[in-house]
C-alpha positions as a printed Julia matrix, in Angstrom:
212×3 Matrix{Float64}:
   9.49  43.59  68.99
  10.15  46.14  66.18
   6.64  46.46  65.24
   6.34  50.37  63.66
   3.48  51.04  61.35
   2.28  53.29  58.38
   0.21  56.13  60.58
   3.59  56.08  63.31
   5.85  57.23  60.31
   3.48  59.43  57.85
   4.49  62.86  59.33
   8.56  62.02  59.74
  11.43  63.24  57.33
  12.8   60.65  55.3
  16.59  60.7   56.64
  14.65  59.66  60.08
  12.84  56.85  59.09
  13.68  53.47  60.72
  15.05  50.21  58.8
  13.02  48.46  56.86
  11.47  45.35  58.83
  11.88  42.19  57.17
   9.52  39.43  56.74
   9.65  36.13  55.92
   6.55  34.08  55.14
   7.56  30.61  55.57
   5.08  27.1   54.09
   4.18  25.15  51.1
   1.81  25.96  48.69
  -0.52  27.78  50.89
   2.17  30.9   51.66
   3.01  29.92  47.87
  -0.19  30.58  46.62
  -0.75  27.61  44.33
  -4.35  27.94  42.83
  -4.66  32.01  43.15
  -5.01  33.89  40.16
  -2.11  36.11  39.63
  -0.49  34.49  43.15
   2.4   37.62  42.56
  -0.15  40.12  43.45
  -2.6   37.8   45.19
  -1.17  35.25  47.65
  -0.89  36.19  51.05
   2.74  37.17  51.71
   1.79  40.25  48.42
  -1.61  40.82  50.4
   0.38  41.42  53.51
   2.56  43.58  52.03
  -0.19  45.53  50.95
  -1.76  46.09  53.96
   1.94  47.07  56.09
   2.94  49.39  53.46
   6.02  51.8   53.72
   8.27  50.19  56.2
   7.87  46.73  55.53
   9.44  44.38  53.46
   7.11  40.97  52.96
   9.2   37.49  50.85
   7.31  35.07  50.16
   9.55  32.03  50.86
   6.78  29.16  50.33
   7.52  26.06  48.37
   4.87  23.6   46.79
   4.56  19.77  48.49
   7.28  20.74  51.28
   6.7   19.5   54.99
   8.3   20.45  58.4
   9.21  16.64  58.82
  12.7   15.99  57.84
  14.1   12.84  56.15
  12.55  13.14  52.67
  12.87  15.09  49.47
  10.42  17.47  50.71
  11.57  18.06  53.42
  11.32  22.48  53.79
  14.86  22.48  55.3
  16.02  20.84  52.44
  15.19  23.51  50.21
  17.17  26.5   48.71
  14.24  28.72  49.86
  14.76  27.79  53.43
  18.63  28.56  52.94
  17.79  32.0   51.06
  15.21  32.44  54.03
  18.12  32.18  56.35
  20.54  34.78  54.36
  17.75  37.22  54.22
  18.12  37.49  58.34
  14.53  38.68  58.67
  12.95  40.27  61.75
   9.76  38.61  61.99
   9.46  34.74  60.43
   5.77  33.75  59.64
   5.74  29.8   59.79
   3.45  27.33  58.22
   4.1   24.34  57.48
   2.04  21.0   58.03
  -0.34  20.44  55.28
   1.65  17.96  53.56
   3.42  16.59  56.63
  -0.65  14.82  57.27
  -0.09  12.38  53.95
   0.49   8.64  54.62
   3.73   8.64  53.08
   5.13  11.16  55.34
   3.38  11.06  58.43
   5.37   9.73  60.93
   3.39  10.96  63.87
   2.94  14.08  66.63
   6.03  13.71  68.18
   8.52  13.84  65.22
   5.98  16.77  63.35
   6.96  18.37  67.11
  10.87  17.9   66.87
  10.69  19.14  63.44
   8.79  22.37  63.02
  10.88  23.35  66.34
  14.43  22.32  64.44
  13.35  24.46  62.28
  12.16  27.27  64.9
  15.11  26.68  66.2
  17.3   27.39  62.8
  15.4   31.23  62.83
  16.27  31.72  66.31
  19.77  30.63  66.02
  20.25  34.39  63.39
  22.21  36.54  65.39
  18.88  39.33  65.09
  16.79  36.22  66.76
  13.8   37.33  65.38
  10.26  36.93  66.26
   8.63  33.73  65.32
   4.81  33.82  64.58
   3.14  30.37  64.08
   0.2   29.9   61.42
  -1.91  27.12  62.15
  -2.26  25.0   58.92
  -6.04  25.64  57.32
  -8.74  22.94  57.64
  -8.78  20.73  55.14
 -12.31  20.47  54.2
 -11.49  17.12  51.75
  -9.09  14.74  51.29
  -7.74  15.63  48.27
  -3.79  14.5   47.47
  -4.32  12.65  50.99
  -4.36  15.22  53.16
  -5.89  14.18  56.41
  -7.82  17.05  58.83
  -7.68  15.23  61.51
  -3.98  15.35  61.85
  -3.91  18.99  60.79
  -5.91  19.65  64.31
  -3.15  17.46  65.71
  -0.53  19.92  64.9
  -2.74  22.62  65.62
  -2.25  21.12  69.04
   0.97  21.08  68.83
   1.86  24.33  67.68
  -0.7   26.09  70.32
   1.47  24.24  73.07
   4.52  26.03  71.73
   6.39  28.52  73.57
   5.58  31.23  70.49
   2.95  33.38  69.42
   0.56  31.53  67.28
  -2.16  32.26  64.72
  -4.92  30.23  64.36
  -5.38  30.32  60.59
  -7.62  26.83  61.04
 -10.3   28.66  63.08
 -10.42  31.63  60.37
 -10.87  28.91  57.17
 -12.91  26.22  58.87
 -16.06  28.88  58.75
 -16.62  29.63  55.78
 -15.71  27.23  52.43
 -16.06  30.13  50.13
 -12.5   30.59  51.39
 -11.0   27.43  50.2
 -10.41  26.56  46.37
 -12.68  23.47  44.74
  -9.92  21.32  45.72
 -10.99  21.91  49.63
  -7.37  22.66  50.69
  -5.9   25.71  48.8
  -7.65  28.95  50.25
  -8.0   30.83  47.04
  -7.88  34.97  46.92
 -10.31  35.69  49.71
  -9.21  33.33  51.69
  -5.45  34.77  51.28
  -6.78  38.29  51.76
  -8.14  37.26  54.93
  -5.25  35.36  56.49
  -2.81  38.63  55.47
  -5.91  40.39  57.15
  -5.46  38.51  60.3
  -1.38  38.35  60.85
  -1.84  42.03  60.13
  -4.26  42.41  62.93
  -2.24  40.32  64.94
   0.74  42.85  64.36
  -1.19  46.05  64.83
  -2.07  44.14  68.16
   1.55  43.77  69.24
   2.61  47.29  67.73
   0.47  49.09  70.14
   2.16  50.69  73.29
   1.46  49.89  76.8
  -0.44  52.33  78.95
């Protein structure tokens, strides 16, 4: 894993410095950052960015309504995000997608939400780089507004913890505390974004550290 961070490259020449590392934050409008103030400079993907610094290069690749369940018009891998996600070969993919797959109308249980989000694992993986893919737990929804059901989002948090891929559990960071989470109980709004770019970037300092 190509992890290199901020106090690793601080003291080296530029003409020595590494690549750029790419990432790609993958979801609806969560990773989109529908209800944040100034989302550019506010959803997560920007806060992430923030936080990495020199080195890193953080696109947000989220798209409002879209599901990991394929068949339908929002389908993610129907997109043109998901194809520009694709051409932009990243290193690290952060995927999460499930909100929307919990409505009635799309819903079409655990085992297809389980073919799908790993078709589309799969689609990363298949980039000749084969980069790292980090799974984001969908937040809790804490109503049911535009039908969003929690009880299948802990379904798929299920799911994606029985995955063979790093996973982080954005549900157990929302569910306590609703200051994160917009007045429509499913958006987190800016401190809830600040704190899930605060935890994949704890998760990454994690992974970036040596072994003894």
């Amino acid at each position: 894993m190509r992890f290199l961070f901020l106090a690793s490259v601080m003291l080296l020449p530029l003409s020595v410095l590494p690549a750029t590392i790419k990432i790609a934050c993958i979801g609806d409008s969560i990773t989109y950052g529908q209800r944040i103030a100034d989302r550019e400079e506010n959803c997560y993907p920007a806060k992430l960015q923030q936080l990495l610094g020199i080195g890193y290069e953080v696109k947000n690749f989220g798209v409002i309504g879209t599901t990991a369940q394929e068949g339908h018009w929002k389908s993610y891998n129907r997109t043109k995000s998901f194809k520009d996600s694709l051409a932009y070969e990243p290193d690290i993919v952060l995927l999460m997608l499930g909100t929307n797959d919990t409505k009635d109308r799309y819903w079409k249980g655990e085992s297809t939400y389980r073919k799908d989000i790993q078709h589309i694992i799969d689609s990363y993986k298949a980039l000749p780089n084969a980069p790292e893919v980090i799974l984001l737990t969908p937040p809790k929804a804490f109503s049911s507004s535009f039908h969003i059901h929690d009880a299948s989002i802990l379904k798929e948090r299920e799911i994606l913890t029985t995955l063979p891929y790093a996973v982080i559990d954005i549900y157990a960071i929302m569910e306590k505390d609703r200051s994160f989470i917009s007045a429509d109980g499913i958006h987190p709004n800016g401190k809830g974004a600040e704190y899930i770019a605060k935890a994949i970037f704890k998760y990454l300092c994690r992974e970036a550290k040596p072994e003894a």
